[in-house]
PDB file of C-alpha atoms in Angstrom:
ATOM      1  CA  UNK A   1       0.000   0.000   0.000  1.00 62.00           C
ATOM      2  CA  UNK A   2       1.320   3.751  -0.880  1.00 81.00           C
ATOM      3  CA  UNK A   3       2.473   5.875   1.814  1.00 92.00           C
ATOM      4  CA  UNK A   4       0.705   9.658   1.931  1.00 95.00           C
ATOM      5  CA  UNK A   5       1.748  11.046  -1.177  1.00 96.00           C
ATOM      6  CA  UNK A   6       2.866  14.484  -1.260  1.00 97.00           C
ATOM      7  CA  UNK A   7       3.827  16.955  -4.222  1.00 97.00           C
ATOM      8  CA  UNK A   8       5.696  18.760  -5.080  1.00 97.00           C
ATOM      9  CA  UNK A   9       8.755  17.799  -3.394  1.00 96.00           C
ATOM     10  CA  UNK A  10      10.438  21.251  -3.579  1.00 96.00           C
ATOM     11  CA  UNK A  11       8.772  24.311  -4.244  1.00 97.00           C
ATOM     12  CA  UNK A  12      10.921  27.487  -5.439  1.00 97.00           C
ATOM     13  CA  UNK A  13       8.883  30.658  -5.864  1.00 96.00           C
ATOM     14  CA  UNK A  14       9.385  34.268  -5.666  1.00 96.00           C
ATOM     15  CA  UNK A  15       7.716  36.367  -2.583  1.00 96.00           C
ATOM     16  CA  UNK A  16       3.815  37.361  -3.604  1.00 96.00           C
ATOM     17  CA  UNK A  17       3.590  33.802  -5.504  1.00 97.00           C
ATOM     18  CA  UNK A  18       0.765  31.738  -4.759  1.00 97.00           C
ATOM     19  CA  UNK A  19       2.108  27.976  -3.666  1.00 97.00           C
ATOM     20  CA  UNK A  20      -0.016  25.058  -3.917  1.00 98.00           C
ATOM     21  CA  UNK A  21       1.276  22.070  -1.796  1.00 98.00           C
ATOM     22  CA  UNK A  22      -0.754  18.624  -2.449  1.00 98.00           C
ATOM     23  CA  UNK A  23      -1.462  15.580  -0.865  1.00 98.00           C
ATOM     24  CA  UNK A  24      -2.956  12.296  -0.953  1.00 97.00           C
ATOM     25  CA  UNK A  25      -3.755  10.223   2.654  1.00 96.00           C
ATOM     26  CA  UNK A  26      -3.491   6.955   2.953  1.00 95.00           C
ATOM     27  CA  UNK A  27      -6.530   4.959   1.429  1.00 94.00           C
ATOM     28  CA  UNK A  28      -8.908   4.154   4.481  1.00 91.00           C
ATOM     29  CA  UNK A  29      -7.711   7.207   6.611  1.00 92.00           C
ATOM     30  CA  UNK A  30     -10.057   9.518   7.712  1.00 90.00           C
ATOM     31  CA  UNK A  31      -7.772  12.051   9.468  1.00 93.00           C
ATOM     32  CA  UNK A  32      -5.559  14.354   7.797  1.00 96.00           C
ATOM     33  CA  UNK A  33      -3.065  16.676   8.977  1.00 96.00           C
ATOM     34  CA  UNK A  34      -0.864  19.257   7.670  1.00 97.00           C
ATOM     35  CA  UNK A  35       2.208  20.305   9.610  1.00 96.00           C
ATOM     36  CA  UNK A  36       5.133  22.841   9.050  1.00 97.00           C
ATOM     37  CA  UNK A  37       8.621  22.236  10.753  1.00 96.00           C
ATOM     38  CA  UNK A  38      11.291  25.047  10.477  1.00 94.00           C
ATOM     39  CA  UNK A  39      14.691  25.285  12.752  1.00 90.00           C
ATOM     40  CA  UNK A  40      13.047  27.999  14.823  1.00 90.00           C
ATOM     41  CA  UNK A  41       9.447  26.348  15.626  1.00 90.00           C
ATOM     42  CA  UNK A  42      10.197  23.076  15.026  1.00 91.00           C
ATOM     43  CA  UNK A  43       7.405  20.798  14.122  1.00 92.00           C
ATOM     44  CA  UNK A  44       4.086  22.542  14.286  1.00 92.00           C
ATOM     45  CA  UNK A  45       0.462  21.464  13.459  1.00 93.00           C
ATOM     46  CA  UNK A  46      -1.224  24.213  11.358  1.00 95.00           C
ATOM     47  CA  UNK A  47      -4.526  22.112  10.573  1.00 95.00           C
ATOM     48  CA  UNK A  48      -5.803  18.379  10.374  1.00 94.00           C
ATOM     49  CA  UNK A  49      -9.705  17.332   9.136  1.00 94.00           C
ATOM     50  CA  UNK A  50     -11.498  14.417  10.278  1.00 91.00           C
ATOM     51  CA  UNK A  51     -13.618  12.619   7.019  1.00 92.00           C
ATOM     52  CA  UNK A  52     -13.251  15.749   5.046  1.00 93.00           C
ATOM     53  CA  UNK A  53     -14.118  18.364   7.671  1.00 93.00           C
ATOM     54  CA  UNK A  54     -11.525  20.816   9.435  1.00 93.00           C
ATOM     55  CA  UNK A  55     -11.838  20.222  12.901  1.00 90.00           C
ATOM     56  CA  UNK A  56      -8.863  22.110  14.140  1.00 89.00           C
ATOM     57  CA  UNK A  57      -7.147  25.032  12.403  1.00 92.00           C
ATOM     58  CA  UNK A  58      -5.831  27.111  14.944  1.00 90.00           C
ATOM     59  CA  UNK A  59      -2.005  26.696  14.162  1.00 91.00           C
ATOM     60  CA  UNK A  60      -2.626  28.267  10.731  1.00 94.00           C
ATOM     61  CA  UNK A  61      -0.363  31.311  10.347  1.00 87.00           C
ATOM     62  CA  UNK A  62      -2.508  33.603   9.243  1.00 85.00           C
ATOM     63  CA  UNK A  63      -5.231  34.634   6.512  1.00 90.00           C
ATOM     64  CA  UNK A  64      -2.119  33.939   3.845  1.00 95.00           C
ATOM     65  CA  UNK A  65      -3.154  30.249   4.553  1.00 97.00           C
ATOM     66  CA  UNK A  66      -5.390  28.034   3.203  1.00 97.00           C
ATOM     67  CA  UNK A  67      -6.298  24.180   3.521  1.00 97.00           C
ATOM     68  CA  UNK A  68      -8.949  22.142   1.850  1.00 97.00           C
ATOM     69  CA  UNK A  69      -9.876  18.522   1.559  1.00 97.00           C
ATOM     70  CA  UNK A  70     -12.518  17.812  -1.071  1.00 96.00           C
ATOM     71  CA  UNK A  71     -12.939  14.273  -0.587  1.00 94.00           C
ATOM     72  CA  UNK A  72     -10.996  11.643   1.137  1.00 94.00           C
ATOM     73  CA  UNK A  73      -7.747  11.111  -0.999  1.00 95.00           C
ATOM     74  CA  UNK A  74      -6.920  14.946  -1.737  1.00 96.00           C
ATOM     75  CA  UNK A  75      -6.167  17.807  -0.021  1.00 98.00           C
ATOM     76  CA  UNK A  76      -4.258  21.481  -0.395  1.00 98.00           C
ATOM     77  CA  UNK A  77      -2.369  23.644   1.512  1.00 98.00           C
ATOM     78  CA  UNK A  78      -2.391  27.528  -0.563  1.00 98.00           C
ATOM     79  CA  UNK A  79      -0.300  30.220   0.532  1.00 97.00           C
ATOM     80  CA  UNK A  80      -0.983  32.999  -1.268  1.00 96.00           C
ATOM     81  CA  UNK A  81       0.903  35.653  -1.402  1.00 96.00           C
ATOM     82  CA  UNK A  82       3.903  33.969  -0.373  1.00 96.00           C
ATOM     83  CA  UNK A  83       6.623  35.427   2.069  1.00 96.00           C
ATOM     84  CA  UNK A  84       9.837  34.635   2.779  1.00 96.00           C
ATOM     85  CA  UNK A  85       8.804  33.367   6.149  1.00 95.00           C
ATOM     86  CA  UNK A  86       6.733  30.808   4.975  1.00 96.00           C
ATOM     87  CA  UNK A  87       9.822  28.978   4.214  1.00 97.00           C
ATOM     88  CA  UNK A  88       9.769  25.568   5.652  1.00 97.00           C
ATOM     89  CA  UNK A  89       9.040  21.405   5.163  1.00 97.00           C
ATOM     90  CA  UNK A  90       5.366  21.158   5.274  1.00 98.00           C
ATOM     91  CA  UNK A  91       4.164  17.752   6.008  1.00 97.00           C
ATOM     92  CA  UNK A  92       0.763  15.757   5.415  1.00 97.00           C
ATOM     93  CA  UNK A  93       0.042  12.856   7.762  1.00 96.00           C
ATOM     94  CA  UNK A  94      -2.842  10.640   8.022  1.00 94.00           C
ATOM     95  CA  UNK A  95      -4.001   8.361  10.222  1.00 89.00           C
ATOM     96  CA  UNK A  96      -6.373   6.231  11.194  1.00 79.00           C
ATOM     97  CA  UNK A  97      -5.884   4.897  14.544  1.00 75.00           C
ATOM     98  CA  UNK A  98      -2.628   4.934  16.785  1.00 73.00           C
ATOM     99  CA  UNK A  99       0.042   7.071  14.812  1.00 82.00           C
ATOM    100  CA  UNK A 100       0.210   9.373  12.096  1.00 89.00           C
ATOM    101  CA  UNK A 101       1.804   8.401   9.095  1.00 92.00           C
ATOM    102  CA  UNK A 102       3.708  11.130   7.490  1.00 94.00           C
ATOM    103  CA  UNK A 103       4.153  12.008   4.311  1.00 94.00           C
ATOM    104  CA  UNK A 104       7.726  12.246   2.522  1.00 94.00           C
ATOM    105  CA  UNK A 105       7.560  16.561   2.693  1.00 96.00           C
ATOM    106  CA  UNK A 106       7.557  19.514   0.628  1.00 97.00           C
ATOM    107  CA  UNK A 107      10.632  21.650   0.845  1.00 97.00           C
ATOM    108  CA  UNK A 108       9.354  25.177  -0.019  1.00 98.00           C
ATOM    109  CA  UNK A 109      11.405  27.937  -0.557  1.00 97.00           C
ATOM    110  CA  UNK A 110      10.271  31.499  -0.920  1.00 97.00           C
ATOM    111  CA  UNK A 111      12.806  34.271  -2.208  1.00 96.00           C
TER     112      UNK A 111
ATOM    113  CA  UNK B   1       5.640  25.136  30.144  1.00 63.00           C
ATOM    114  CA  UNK B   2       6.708  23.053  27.412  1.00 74.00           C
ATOM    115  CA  UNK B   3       4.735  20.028  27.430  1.00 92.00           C
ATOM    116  CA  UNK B   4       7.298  17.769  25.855  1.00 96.00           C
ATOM    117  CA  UNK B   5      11.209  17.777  26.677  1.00 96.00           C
ATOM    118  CA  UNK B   6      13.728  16.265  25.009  1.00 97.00           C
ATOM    119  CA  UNK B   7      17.102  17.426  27.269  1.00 95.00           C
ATOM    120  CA  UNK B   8      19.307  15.474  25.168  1.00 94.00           C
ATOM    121  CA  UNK B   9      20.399  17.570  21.219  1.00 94.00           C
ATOM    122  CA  UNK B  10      22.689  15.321  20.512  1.00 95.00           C
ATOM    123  CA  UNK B  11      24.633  11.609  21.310  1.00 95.00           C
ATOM    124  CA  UNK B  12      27.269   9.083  20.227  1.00 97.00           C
ATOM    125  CA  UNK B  13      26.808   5.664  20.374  1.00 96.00           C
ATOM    126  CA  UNK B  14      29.114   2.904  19.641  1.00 97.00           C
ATOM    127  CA  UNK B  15      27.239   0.437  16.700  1.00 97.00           C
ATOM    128  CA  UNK B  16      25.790  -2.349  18.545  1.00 97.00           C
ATOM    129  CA  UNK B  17      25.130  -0.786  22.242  1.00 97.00           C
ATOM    130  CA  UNK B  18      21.824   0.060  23.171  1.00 97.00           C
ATOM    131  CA  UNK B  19      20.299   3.894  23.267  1.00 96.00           C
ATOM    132  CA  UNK B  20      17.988   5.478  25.743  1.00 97.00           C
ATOM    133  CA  UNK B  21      16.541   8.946  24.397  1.00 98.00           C
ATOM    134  CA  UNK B  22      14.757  10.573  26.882  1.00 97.00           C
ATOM    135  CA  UNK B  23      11.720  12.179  27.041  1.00 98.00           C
ATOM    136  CA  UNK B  24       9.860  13.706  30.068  1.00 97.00           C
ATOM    137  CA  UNK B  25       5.937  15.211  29.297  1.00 97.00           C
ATOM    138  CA  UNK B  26       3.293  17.494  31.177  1.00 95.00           C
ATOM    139  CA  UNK B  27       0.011  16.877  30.944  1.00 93.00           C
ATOM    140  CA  UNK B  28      -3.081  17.173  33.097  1.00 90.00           C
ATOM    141  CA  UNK B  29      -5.176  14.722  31.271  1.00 89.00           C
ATOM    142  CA  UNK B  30      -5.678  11.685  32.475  1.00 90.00           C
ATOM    143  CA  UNK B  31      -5.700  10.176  29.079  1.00 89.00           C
ATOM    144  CA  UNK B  32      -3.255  10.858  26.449  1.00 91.00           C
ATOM    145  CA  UNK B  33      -0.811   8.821  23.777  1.00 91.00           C
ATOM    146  CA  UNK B  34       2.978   9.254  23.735  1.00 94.00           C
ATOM    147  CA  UNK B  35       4.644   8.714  20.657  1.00 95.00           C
ATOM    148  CA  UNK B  36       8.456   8.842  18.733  1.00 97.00           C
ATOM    149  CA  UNK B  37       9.375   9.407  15.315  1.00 96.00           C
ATOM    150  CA  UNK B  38      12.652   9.069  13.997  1.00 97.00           C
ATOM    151  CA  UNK B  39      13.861  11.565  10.990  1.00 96.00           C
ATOM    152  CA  UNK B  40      16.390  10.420   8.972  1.00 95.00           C
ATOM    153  CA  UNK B  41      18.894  12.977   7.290  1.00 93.00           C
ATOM    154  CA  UNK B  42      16.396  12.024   4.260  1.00 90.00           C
ATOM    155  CA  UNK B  43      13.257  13.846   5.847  1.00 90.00           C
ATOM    156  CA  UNK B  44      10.651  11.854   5.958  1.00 91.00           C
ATOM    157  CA  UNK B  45       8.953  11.378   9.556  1.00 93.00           C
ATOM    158  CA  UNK B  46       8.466   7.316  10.167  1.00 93.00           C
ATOM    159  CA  UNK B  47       6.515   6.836  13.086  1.00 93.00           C
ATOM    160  CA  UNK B  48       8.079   3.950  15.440  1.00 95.00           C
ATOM    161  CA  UNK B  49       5.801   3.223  18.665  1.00 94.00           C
ATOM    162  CA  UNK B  50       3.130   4.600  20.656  1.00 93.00           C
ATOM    163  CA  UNK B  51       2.450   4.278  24.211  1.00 94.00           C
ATOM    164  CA  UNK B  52      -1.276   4.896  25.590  1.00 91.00           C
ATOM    165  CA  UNK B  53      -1.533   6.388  29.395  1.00 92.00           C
ATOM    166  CA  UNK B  54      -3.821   3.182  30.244  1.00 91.00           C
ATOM    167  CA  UNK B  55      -1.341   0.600  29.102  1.00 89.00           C
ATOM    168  CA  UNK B  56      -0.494  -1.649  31.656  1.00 88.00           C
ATOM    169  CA  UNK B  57       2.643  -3.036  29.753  1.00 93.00           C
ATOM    170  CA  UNK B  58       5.261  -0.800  28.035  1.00 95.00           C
ATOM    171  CA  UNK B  59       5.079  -0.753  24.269  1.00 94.00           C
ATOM    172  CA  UNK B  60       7.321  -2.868  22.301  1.00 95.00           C
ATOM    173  CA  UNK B  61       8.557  -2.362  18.226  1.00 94.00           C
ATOM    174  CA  UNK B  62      11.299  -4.688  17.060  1.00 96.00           C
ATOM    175  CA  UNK B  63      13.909  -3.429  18.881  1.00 97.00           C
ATOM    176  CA  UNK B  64      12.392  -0.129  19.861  1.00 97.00           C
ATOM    177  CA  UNK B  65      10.488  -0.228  23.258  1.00 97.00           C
ATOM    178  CA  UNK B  66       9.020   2.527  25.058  1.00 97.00           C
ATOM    179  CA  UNK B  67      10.324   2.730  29.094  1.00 96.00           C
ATOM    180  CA  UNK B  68       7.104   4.175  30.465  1.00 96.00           C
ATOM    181  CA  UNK B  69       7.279   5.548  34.327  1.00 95.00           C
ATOM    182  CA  UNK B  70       3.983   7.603  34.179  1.00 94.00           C
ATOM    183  CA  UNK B  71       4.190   8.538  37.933  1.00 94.00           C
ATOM    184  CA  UNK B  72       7.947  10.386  36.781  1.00 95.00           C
ATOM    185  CA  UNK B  73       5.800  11.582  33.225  1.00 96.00           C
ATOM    186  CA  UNK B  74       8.630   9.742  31.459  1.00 97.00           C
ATOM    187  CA  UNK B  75       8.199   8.237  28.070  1.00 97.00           C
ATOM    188  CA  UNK B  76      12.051   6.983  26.731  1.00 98.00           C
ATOM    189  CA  UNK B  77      13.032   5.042  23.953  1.00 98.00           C
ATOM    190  CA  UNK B  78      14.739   2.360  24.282  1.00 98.00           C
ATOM    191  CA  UNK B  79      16.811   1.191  20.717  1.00 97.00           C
ATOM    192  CA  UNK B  80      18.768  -2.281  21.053  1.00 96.00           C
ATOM    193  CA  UNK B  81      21.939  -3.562  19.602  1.00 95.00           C
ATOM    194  CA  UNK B  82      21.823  -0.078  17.283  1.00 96.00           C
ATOM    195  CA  UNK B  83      22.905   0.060  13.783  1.00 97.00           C
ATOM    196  CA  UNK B  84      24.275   2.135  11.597  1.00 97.00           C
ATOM    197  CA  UNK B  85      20.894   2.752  10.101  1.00 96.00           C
ATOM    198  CA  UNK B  86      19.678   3.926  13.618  1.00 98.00           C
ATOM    199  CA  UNK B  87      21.696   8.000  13.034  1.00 98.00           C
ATOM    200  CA  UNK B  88      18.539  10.168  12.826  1.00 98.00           C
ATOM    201  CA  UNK B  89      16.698  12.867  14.907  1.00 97.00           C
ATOM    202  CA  UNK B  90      14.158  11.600  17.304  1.00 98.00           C
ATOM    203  CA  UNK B  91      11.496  13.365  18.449  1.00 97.00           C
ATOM    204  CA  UNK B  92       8.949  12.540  21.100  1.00 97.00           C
ATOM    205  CA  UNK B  93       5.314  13.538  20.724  1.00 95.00           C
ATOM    206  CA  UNK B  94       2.188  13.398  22.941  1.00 94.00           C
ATOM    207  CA  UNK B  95      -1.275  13.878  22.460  1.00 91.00           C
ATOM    208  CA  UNK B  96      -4.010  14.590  25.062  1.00 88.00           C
ATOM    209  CA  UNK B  97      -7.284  12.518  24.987  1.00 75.00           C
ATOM    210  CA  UNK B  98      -7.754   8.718  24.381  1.00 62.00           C
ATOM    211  CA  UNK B  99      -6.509   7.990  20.902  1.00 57.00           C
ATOM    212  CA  UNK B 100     -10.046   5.821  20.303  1.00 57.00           C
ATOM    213  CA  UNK B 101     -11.901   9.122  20.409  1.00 55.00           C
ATOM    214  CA  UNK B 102     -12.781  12.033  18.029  1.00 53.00           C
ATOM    215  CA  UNK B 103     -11.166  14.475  21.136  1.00 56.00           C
ATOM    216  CA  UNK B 104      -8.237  16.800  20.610  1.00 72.00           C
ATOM    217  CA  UNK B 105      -5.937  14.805  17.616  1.00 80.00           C
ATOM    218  CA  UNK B 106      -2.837  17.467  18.062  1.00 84.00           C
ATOM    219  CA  UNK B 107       0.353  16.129  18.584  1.00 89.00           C
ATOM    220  CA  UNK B 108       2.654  18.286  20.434  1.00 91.00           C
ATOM    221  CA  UNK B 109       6.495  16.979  19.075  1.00 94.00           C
ATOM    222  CA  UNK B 110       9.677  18.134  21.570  1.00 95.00           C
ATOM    223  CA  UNK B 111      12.621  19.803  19.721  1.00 94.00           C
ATOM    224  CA  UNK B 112      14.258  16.341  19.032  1.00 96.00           C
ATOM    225  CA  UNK B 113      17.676  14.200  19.720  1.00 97.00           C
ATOM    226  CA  UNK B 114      20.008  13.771  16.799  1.00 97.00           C
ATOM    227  CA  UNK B 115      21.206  10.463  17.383  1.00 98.00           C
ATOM    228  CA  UNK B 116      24.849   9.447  15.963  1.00 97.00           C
ATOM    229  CA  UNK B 117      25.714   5.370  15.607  1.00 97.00           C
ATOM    230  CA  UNK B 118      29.481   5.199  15.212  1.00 97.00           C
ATOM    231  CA  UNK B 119      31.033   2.170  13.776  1.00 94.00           C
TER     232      UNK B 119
END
């Protein structure tokens, strides 16, 4: 069975871009989670839904971010605009029960 | 108060001893789930065992095992006869609420303990 899928890998873009980050959960999971590690912060949880639904988004940044899950095998995490700030590995973990399964990363990079 | 501690940054280990990364936790939940993850120099976070507050046995994984003292709020992992393979950053994690319910899902990860295997 695939692991979460996540894409891109590595994101370059240019401060004011919009950034898409995708991901696909692990068939038969119904939580997903999307999580941001940086040196600073380490690893932090910015959202996760349960069967769709956002249940918990109060580690998103700010307005800049955006998550959706339209069904169960899809989800995206938009920042838009972009700042150099929002540079980091952004992971997408799913689970189902006992731990979450993570996803291999996106390395963005704003400049 | 940070609610997971990991006191150790960094260790050496000889290939072949066995590792204890430690991990101390505050909580005032009765029920909540303790887990590691170990990130290789690769990335990716592979999750590696997972203790629950009302297990009466400490978890086991291969030769990963969880020393759980809850009275201490102590959660270490234990790695046997280590490898090579073993050099990554651990990090401990815990999440409050019984992992069988909808409840709180956030996982709370310390800053981590780069682990070194030396041959």
């Amino acid at each position: 069975d695939a692991g979460v899928i996540q894409s891109p890998r590595h994101e370059v873009t240019e401060m004011g871009q919009e950034v898409t980050l995708r991901c696909k959960p692990i068939s038969g999971h119904d939580y997903l989670f999307w999580y941001r590690q940086t040196m600073m912060r380490g690893l932090e949880l910015l959202i996760y839904f349960n069967n769709n639904v956002p249940i918990d988004d109060s580690g998103m940044p700010e307005d800049r971010f955006s998550a959706k899950m339209p069904n169960a095998s899809f989800s995206t995490l938009k920042i838009q605009p972009s700042e150099p700030r929002d540079s980091a590995v952004y992971f997408c973990a799913s689970r189902m029960m006992g731990g979450q399964f993570f996803g291999p990363g996106t390395r963005l990079t704003v400049l | 108060a940070q609610k997971i501690t990991q006191t150790q940054p960094g260790m050496f280990v000889q290939e072949k001893e066995a590792v204890t990364l430690d991990c101390t936790y505050d909580t005032s939940d009765p029920s909540y789930g303790l887990f590691w993850y170990k990130q290789p120099s690769s990335g990716e976070m592979i999750f590696l065992i997972y203790q629950g507050s009302y297990d009466q046995q400490n978890a086991t994984e291969g030769r990963y095992s969880l020393n759980f003292q809850k009275a201490r709020k102590s959660a270490n992992l234990v790695i046997s006869a280590s490898q090579l393979g073993d050099s990554a950053m651990y990090f401990c994690a815990m999440r409050e609420g019984h992992i069988s319910n909808f409840g709180n899902e956030k996982l709370t990860f310390g800053t981590g303990t780069r682990l070194t295997i030396i041959p």
